[in-house]
Amino acid sequence: MNLGNMFSLATSSTELCTTLGPVWTIFGYIIFAIKIVVPLLLIVTGMIALAKAVMQQDEKEIKKAQGVLISKLITAVLVYLVITITGVVVGLVSKEDWEGCAKCAFSPFTAGCEIVDSNEVVNHPKTDE
């Protein structure tokens, strides 16, 4: 079934949300990765810059690296909080029929947000070796 057929077969937003559940889940994995990886990378790069400055033993460079680390820490917290607050606001604002989409987009590891439905039987073509 292609994407065009998915939209034409869905008569309500609940059906559309259910039909596009795997898409929302993949979107949720991407959001989760951004929420975790970006702050970690910011903190690690700030710590590396500070470690380099400490190895040089230059007081001016250490102060500069401390400022960079603090700004990266603040940015990391903001990235995490913006995504978390967005998820909370979308959860509060979404109507009952869109709750499943919002749940899978901002909490992709919860039950019901599987990419492959456990009730579906996936037939893989047999390969001759």
mmCIF file with all atom_site columns, C-alpha atoms in Angstrom:
data_model
loop_
_atom_site.group_PDB
_atom_site.id
_atom_site.type_symbol
_atom_site.label_atom_id
_atom_site.label_alt_id
_atom_site.label_comp_id
_atom_site.label_asym_id
_atom_site.label_entity_id
_atom_site.label_seq_id
_atom_site.pdbx_PDB_ins_code
_atom_site.Cartn_x
_atom_site.Cartn_y
_atom_site.Cartn_z
_atom_site.occupancy
_atom_site.B_iso_or_equiv
_atom_site.pdbx_formal_charge
_atom_site.auth_seq_id
_atom_site.auth_comp_id
_atom_site.auth_asym_id
_atom_site.auth_atom_id
_atom_site.pdbx_PDB_model_num
ATOM 1   C CA . MET A 1 1   ? 0.000   0.000   0.000  1.00 0.00 ? 1   MET A CA 1
ATOM 2   C CA . ASN A 1 2   ? 1.486   3.334   -0.957 1.00 0.00 ? 2   ASN A CA 1
ATOM 3   C CA . LEU A 1 3   ? 1.195   6.588   0.973  1.00 0.00 ? 3   LEU A CA 1
ATOM 4   C CA . GLY A 1 4   ? -1.487  7.974   -1.324 1.00 0.00 ? 4   GLY A CA 1
ATOM 5   C CA . ASN A 1 5   ? -3.726  4.996   -0.626 1.00 0.00 ? 5   ASN A CA 1
ATOM 6   C CA . MET A 1 6   ? -3.186  5.418   3.113  1.00 0.00 ? 6   MET A CA 1
ATOM 7   C CA . PHE A 1 7   ? -4.604  8.929   3.009  1.00 0.00 ? 7   PHE A CA 1
ATOM 8   C CA . SER A 1 8   ? -7.529  7.996   0.783  1.00 0.00 ? 8   SER A CA 1
ATOM 9   C CA . LEU A 1 9   ? -8.517  5.008   2.935  1.00 0.00 ? 9   LEU A CA 1
ATOM 10  C CA . ALA A 1 10  ? -8.415  6.904   6.218  1.00 0.00 ? 10  ALA A CA 1
ATOM 11  C CA . THR A 1 11  ? -11.766 8.532   6.813  1.00 0.00 ? 11  THR A CA 1
ATOM 12  C CA . SER A 1 12  ? -11.023 10.031  10.211 1.00 0.00 ? 12  SER A CA 1
ATOM 13  C CA . SER A 1 13  ? -7.999  11.353  12.033 1.00 0.00 ? 13  SER A CA 1
ATOM 14  C CA . THR A 1 14  ? -8.030  8.284   14.299 1.00 0.00 ? 14  THR A CA 1
ATOM 15  C CA . GLU A 1 15  ? -7.719  5.984   11.305 1.00 0.00 ? 15  GLU A CA 1
ATOM 16  C CA . LEU A 1 16  ? -5.072  8.219   9.777  1.00 0.00 ? 16  LEU A CA 1
ATOM 17  C CA . CYS A 1 17  ? -3.111  8.178   13.022 1.00 0.00 ? 17  CYS A CA 1
ATOM 18  C CA . THR A 1 18  ? -3.377  4.396   13.223 1.00 0.00 ? 18  THR A CA 1
ATOM 19  C CA . THR A 1 19  ? -2.430  3.946   9.581  1.00 0.00 ? 19  THR A CA 1
ATOM 20  C CA . LEU A 1 20  ? 0.593   6.244   9.845  1.00 0.00 ? 20  LEU A CA 1
ATOM 21  C CA . GLY A 1 21  ? 1.626   4.893   13.251 1.00 0.00 ? 21  GLY A CA 1
ATOM 22  C CA . PRO A 1 22  ? 4.995   3.576   12.013 1.00 0.00 ? 22  PRO A CA 1
ATOM 23  C CA . VAL A 1 23  ? 5.795   6.977   10.483 1.00 0.00 ? 23  VAL A CA 1
ATOM 24  C CA . TRP A 1 24  ? 5.045   8.710   13.810 1.00 0.00 ? 24  TRP A CA 1
ATOM 25  C CA . THR A 1 25  ? 7.189   6.133   15.614 1.00 0.00 ? 25  THR A CA 1
ATOM 26  C CA . ILE A 1 26  ? 10.164  6.709   13.311 1.00 0.00 ? 26  ILE A CA 1
ATOM 27  C CA . PHE A 1 27  ? 9.669   10.449  13.774 1.00 0.00 ? 27  PHE A CA 1
ATOM 28  C CA . GLY A 1 28  ? 9.646   9.770   17.530 1.00 0.00 ? 28  GLY A CA 1
ATOM 29  C CA . TYR A 1 29  ? 12.960  7.882   17.315 1.00 0.00 ? 29  TYR A CA 1
ATOM 30  C CA . ILE A 1 30  ? 14.495  10.858  15.501 1.00 0.00 ? 30  ILE A CA 1
ATOM 31  C CA . ILE A 1 31  ? 13.194  13.297  18.121 1.00 0.00 ? 31  ILE A CA 1
ATOM 32  C CA . PHE A 1 32  ? 14.461  11.035  20.912 1.00 0.00 ? 32  PHE A CA 1
ATOM 33  C CA . ALA A 1 33  ? 17.902  10.822  19.291 1.00 0.00 ? 33  ALA A CA 1
ATOM 34  C CA . ILE A 1 34  ? 18.072  14.611  18.953 1.00 0.00 ? 34  ILE A CA 1
ATOM 35  C CA . LYS A 1 35  ? 16.910  15.026  22.548 1.00 0.00 ? 35  LYS A CA 1
ATOM 36  C CA . ILE A 1 36  ? 19.694  12.773  23.857 1.00 0.00 ? 36  ILE A CA 1
ATOM 37  C CA . VAL A 1 37  ? 22.572  12.925  21.343 1.00 0.00 ? 37  VAL A CA 1
ATOM 38  C CA . VAL A 1 38  ? 22.725  16.689  20.735 1.00 0.00 ? 38  VAL A CA 1
ATOM 39  C CA . PRO A 1 39  ? 23.096  17.628  24.434 1.00 0.00 ? 39  PRO A CA 1
ATOM 40  C CA . LEU A 1 40  ? 25.665  14.869  24.944 1.00 0.00 ? 40  LEU A CA 1
ATOM 41  C CA . LEU A 1 41  ? 27.717  16.047  21.962 1.00 0.00 ? 41  LEU A CA 1
ATOM 42  C CA . LEU A 1 42  ? 27.579  19.640  23.179 1.00 0.00 ? 42  LEU A CA 1
ATOM 43  C CA . ILE A 1 43  ? 28.768  18.675  26.649 1.00 0.00 ? 43  ILE A CA 1
ATOM 44  C CA . VAL A 1 44  ? 31.531  16.380  25.381 1.00 0.00 ? 44  VAL A CA 1
ATOM 45  C CA . THR A 1 45  ? 32.884  18.955  22.916 1.00 0.00 ? 45  THR A CA 1
ATOM 46  C CA . GLY A 1 46  ? 32.866  21.605  25.658 1.00 0.00 ? 46  GLY A CA 1
ATOM 47  C CA . MET A 1 47  ? 34.751  19.279  27.994 1.00 0.00 ? 47  MET A CA 1
ATOM 48  C CA . ILE A 1 48  ? 37.314  18.501  25.301 1.00 0.00 ? 48  ILE A CA 1
ATOM 49  C CA . ALA A 1 49  ? 37.889  22.206  24.690 1.00 0.00 ? 49  ALA A CA 1
ATOM 50  C CA . LEU A 1 50  ? 38.371  22.748  28.418 1.00 0.00 ? 50  LEU A CA 1
ATOM 51  C CA . ALA A 1 51  ? 40.760  19.789  28.663 1.00 0.00 ? 51  ALA A CA 1
ATOM 52  C CA . LYS A 1 52  ? 42.859  21.183  25.805 1.00 0.00 ? 52  LYS A CA 1
ATOM 53  C CA . ALA A 1 53  ? 43.034  24.564  27.523 1.00 0.00 ? 53  ALA A CA 1
ATOM 54  C CA . VAL A 1 54  ? 44.061  22.968  30.809 1.00 0.00 ? 54  VAL A CA 1
ATOM 55  C CA . MET A 1 55  ? 46.812  21.004  29.039 1.00 0.00 ? 55  MET A CA 1
ATOM 56  C CA . GLN A 1 56  ? 48.175  24.250  27.587 1.00 0.00 ? 56  GLN A CA 1
ATOM 57  C CA . GLN A 1 57  ? 48.228  25.738  31.097 1.00 0.00 ? 57  GLN A CA 1
ATOM 58  C CA . ASP A 1 58  ? 47.277  29.147  29.780 1.00 0.00 ? 58  ASP A CA 1
ATOM 59  C CA . GLU A 1 59  ? 45.016  30.988  32.231 1.00 0.00 ? 59  GLU A CA 1
ATOM 60  C CA . LYS A 1 60  ? 43.426  33.089  29.485 1.00 0.00 ? 60  LYS A CA 1
ATOM 61  C CA . GLU A 1 61  ? 42.573  29.998  27.393 1.00 0.00 ? 61  GLU A CA 1
ATOM 62  C CA . ILE A 1 62  ? 41.184  28.193  30.453 1.00 0.00 ? 62  ILE A CA 1
ATOM 63  C CA . LYS A 1 63  ? 38.821  31.086  31.202 1.00 0.00 ? 63  LYS A CA 1
ATOM 64  C CA . LYS A 1 64  ? 37.738  31.183  27.556 1.00 0.00 ? 64  LYS A CA 1
ATOM 65  C CA . ALA A 1 65  ? 37.160  27.391  27.516 1.00 0.00 ? 65  ALA A CA 1
ATOM 66  C CA . GLN A 1 66  ? 35.149  27.616  30.741 1.00 0.00 ? 66  GLN A CA 1
ATOM 67  C CA . GLY A 1 67  ? 32.886  30.193  29.106 1.00 0.00 ? 67  GLY A CA 1
ATOM 68  C CA . VAL A 1 68  ? 32.479  27.944  26.070 1.00 0.00 ? 68  VAL A CA 1
ATOM 69  C CA . LEU A 1 69  ? 31.654  24.950  28.298 1.00 0.00 ? 69  LEU A CA 1
ATOM 70  C CA . ILE A 1 70  ? 29.075  26.930  30.268 1.00 0.00 ? 70  ILE A CA 1
ATOM 71  C CA . SER A 1 71  ? 27.405  28.199  27.093 1.00 0.00 ? 71  SER A CA 1
ATOM 72  C CA . LYS A 1 72  ? 27.323  24.661  25.682 1.00 0.00 ? 72  LYS A CA 1
ATOM 73  C CA . LEU A 1 73  ? 25.824  23.342  28.929 1.00 0.00 ? 73  LEU A CA 1
ATOM 74  C CA . ILE A 1 74  ? 23.098  25.987  28.789 1.00 0.00 ? 74  ILE A CA 1
ATOM 75  C CA . THR A 1 75  ? 22.432  25.164  25.137 1.00 0.00 ? 75  THR A CA 1
ATOM 76  C CA . ALA A 1 76  ? 22.259  21.434  25.941 1.00 0.00 ? 76  ALA A CA 1
ATOM 77  C CA . VAL A 1 77  ? 19.717  22.048  28.692 1.00 0.00 ? 77  VAL A CA 1
ATOM 78  C CA . LEU A 1 78  ? 17.667  24.281  26.397 1.00 0.00 ? 78  LEU A CA 1
ATOM 79  C CA . VAL A 1 79  ? 17.631  21.674  23.597 1.00 0.00 ? 79  VAL A CA 1
ATOM 80  C CA . TYR A 1 80  ? 16.453  19.014  26.033 1.00 0.00 ? 80  TYR A CA 1
ATOM 81  C CA . LEU A 1 81  ? 13.833  21.247  27.637 1.00 0.00 ? 81  LEU A CA 1
ATOM 82  C CA . VAL A 1 82  ? 12.448  22.619  24.365 1.00 0.00 ? 82  VAL A CA 1
ATOM 83  C CA . ILE A 1 83  ? 11.776  19.107  23.060 1.00 0.00 ? 83  ILE A CA 1
ATOM 84  C CA . THR A 1 84  ? 10.336  17.974  26.400 1.00 0.00 ? 84  THR A CA 1
ATOM 85  C CA . ILE A 1 85  ? 8.105   21.047  26.774 1.00 0.00 ? 85  ILE A CA 1
ATOM 86  C CA . THR A 1 86  ? 6.948   20.686  23.163 1.00 0.00 ? 86  THR A CA 1
ATOM 87  C CA . GLY A 1 87  ? 5.926   17.095  23.881 1.00 0.00 ? 87  GLY A CA 1
ATOM 88  C CA . VAL A 1 88  ? 4.002   18.146  26.978 1.00 0.00 ? 88  VAL A CA 1
ATOM 89  C CA . VAL A 1 89  ? 2.212   20.979  25.169 1.00 0.00 ? 89  VAL A CA 1
ATOM 90  C CA . VAL A 1 90  ? 1.303   18.775  22.200 1.00 0.00 ? 90  VAL A CA 1
ATOM 91  C CA . GLY A 1 91  ? 0.024   16.136  24.617 1.00 0.00 ? 91  GLY A CA 1
ATOM 92  C CA . LEU A 1 92  ? -2.152  18.684  26.395 1.00 0.00 ? 92  LEU A CA 1
ATOM 93  C CA . VAL A 1 93  ? -3.482  20.332  23.248 1.00 0.00 ? 93  VAL A CA 1
ATOM 94  C CA . SER A 1 94  ? -4.041  17.242  21.106 1.00 0.00 ? 94  SER A CA 1
ATOM 95  C CA . LYS A 1 95  ? -7.593  16.013  20.825 1.00 0.00 ? 95  LYS A CA 1
ATOM 96  C CA . GLU A 1 96  ? -8.509  12.483  21.798 1.00 0.00 ? 96  GLU A CA 1
ATOM 97  C CA . ASP A 1 97  ? -8.217  11.173  18.258 1.00 0.00 ? 97  ASP A CA 1
ATOM 98  C CA . TRP A 1 98  ? -4.660  12.543  17.850 1.00 0.00 ? 98  TRP A CA 1
ATOM 99  C CA . GLU A 1 99  ? -3.300  11.355  21.212 1.00 0.00 ? 99  GLU A CA 1
ATOM 100 C CA . GLY A 1 100 ? -1.879  8.180   19.675 1.00 0.00 ? 100 GLY A CA 1
ATOM 101 C CA . CYS A 1 101 ? 0.107   10.151  17.108 1.00 0.00 ? 101 CYS A CA 1
ATOM 102 C CA . ALA A 1 102 ? 1.476   12.509  19.758 1.00 0.00 ? 102 ALA A CA 1
ATOM 103 C CA . LYS A 1 103 ? 2.302   9.592   22.043 1.00 0.00 ? 103 LYS A CA 1
ATOM 104 C CA . CYS A 1 104 ? 4.281   7.782   19.350 1.00 0.00 ? 104 CYS A CA 1
ATOM 105 C CA . ALA A 1 105 ? 6.013   10.987  18.229 1.00 0.00 ? 105 ALA A CA 1
ATOM 106 C CA . PHE A 1 106 ? 7.246   11.985  21.680 1.00 0.00 ? 106 PHE A CA 1
ATOM 107 C CA . SER A 1 107 ? 7.420   8.575   23.433 1.00 0.00 ? 107 SER A CA 1
ATOM 108 C CA . PRO A 1 108 ? 8.247   6.055   20.693 1.00 0.00 ? 108 PRO A CA 1
ATOM 109 C CA . PHE A 1 109 ? 9.199   3.264   23.107 1.00 0.00 ? 109 PHE A CA 1
ATOM 110 C CA . THR A 1 110 ? 5.743   2.959   24.687 1.00 0.00 ? 110 THR A CA 1
ATOM 111 C CA . ALA A 1 111 ? 3.426   0.040   24.010 1.00 0.00 ? 111 ALA A CA 1
ATOM 112 C CA . GLY A 1 112 ? 1.394   0.414   20.837 1.00 0.00 ? 112 GLY A CA 1
ATOM 113 C CA . CYS A 1 113 ? 4.082   2.337   18.953 1.00 0.00 ? 113 CYS A CA 1
ATOM 114 C CA . GLU A 1 114 ? 5.738   -0.598  17.255 1.00 0.00 ? 114 GLU A CA 1
ATOM 115 C CA . ILE A 1 115 ? 6.898   -0.135  13.694 1.00 0.00 ? 115 ILE A CA 1
ATOM 116 C CA . VAL A 1 116 ? 5.674   -3.604  12.726 1.00 0.00 ? 116 VAL A CA 1
ATOM 117 C CA . ASP A 1 117 ? 2.342   -4.594  14.192 1.00 0.00 ? 117 ASP A CA 1
ATOM 118 C CA . SER A 1 118 ? 2.705   -7.724  16.327 1.00 0.00 ? 118 SER A CA 1
ATOM 119 C CA . ASN A 1 119 ? -0.595  -9.031  14.921 1.00 0.00 ? 119 ASN A CA 1
ATOM 120 C CA . GLU A 1 120 ? 0.672   -8.838  11.345 1.00 0.00 ? 120 GLU A CA 1
ATOM 121 C CA . VAL A 1 121 ? 2.488   -11.783 9.878  1.00 0.00 ? 121 VAL A CA 1
ATOM 122 C CA . VAL A 1 122 ? 5.381   -10.638 7.764  1.00 0.00 ? 122 VAL A CA 1
ATOM 123 C CA . ASN A 1 123 ? 6.100   -13.030 4.904  1.00 0.00 ? 123 ASN A CA 1
ATOM 124 C CA . HIS A 1 124 ? 9.702   -12.871 3.824  1.00 0.00 ? 124 HIS A CA 1
ATOM 125 C CA . PRO A 1 125 ? 10.539  -14.336 0.450  1.00 0.00 ? 125 PRO A CA 1
ATOM 126 C CA . LYS A 1 126 ? 12.519  -17.525 0.693  1.00 0.00 ? 126 LYS A CA 1
ATOM 127 C CA . THR A 1 127 ? 15.988  -17.391 -0.769 1.00 0.00 ? 127 THR A CA 1
ATOM 128 C CA . ASP A 1 128 ? 17.720  -20.421 -2.185 1.00 0.00 ? 128 ASP A CA 1
ATOM 129 C CA . GLU A 1 129 ? 21.267  -20.776 -1.044 1.00 0.00 ? 129 GLU A CA 1
#
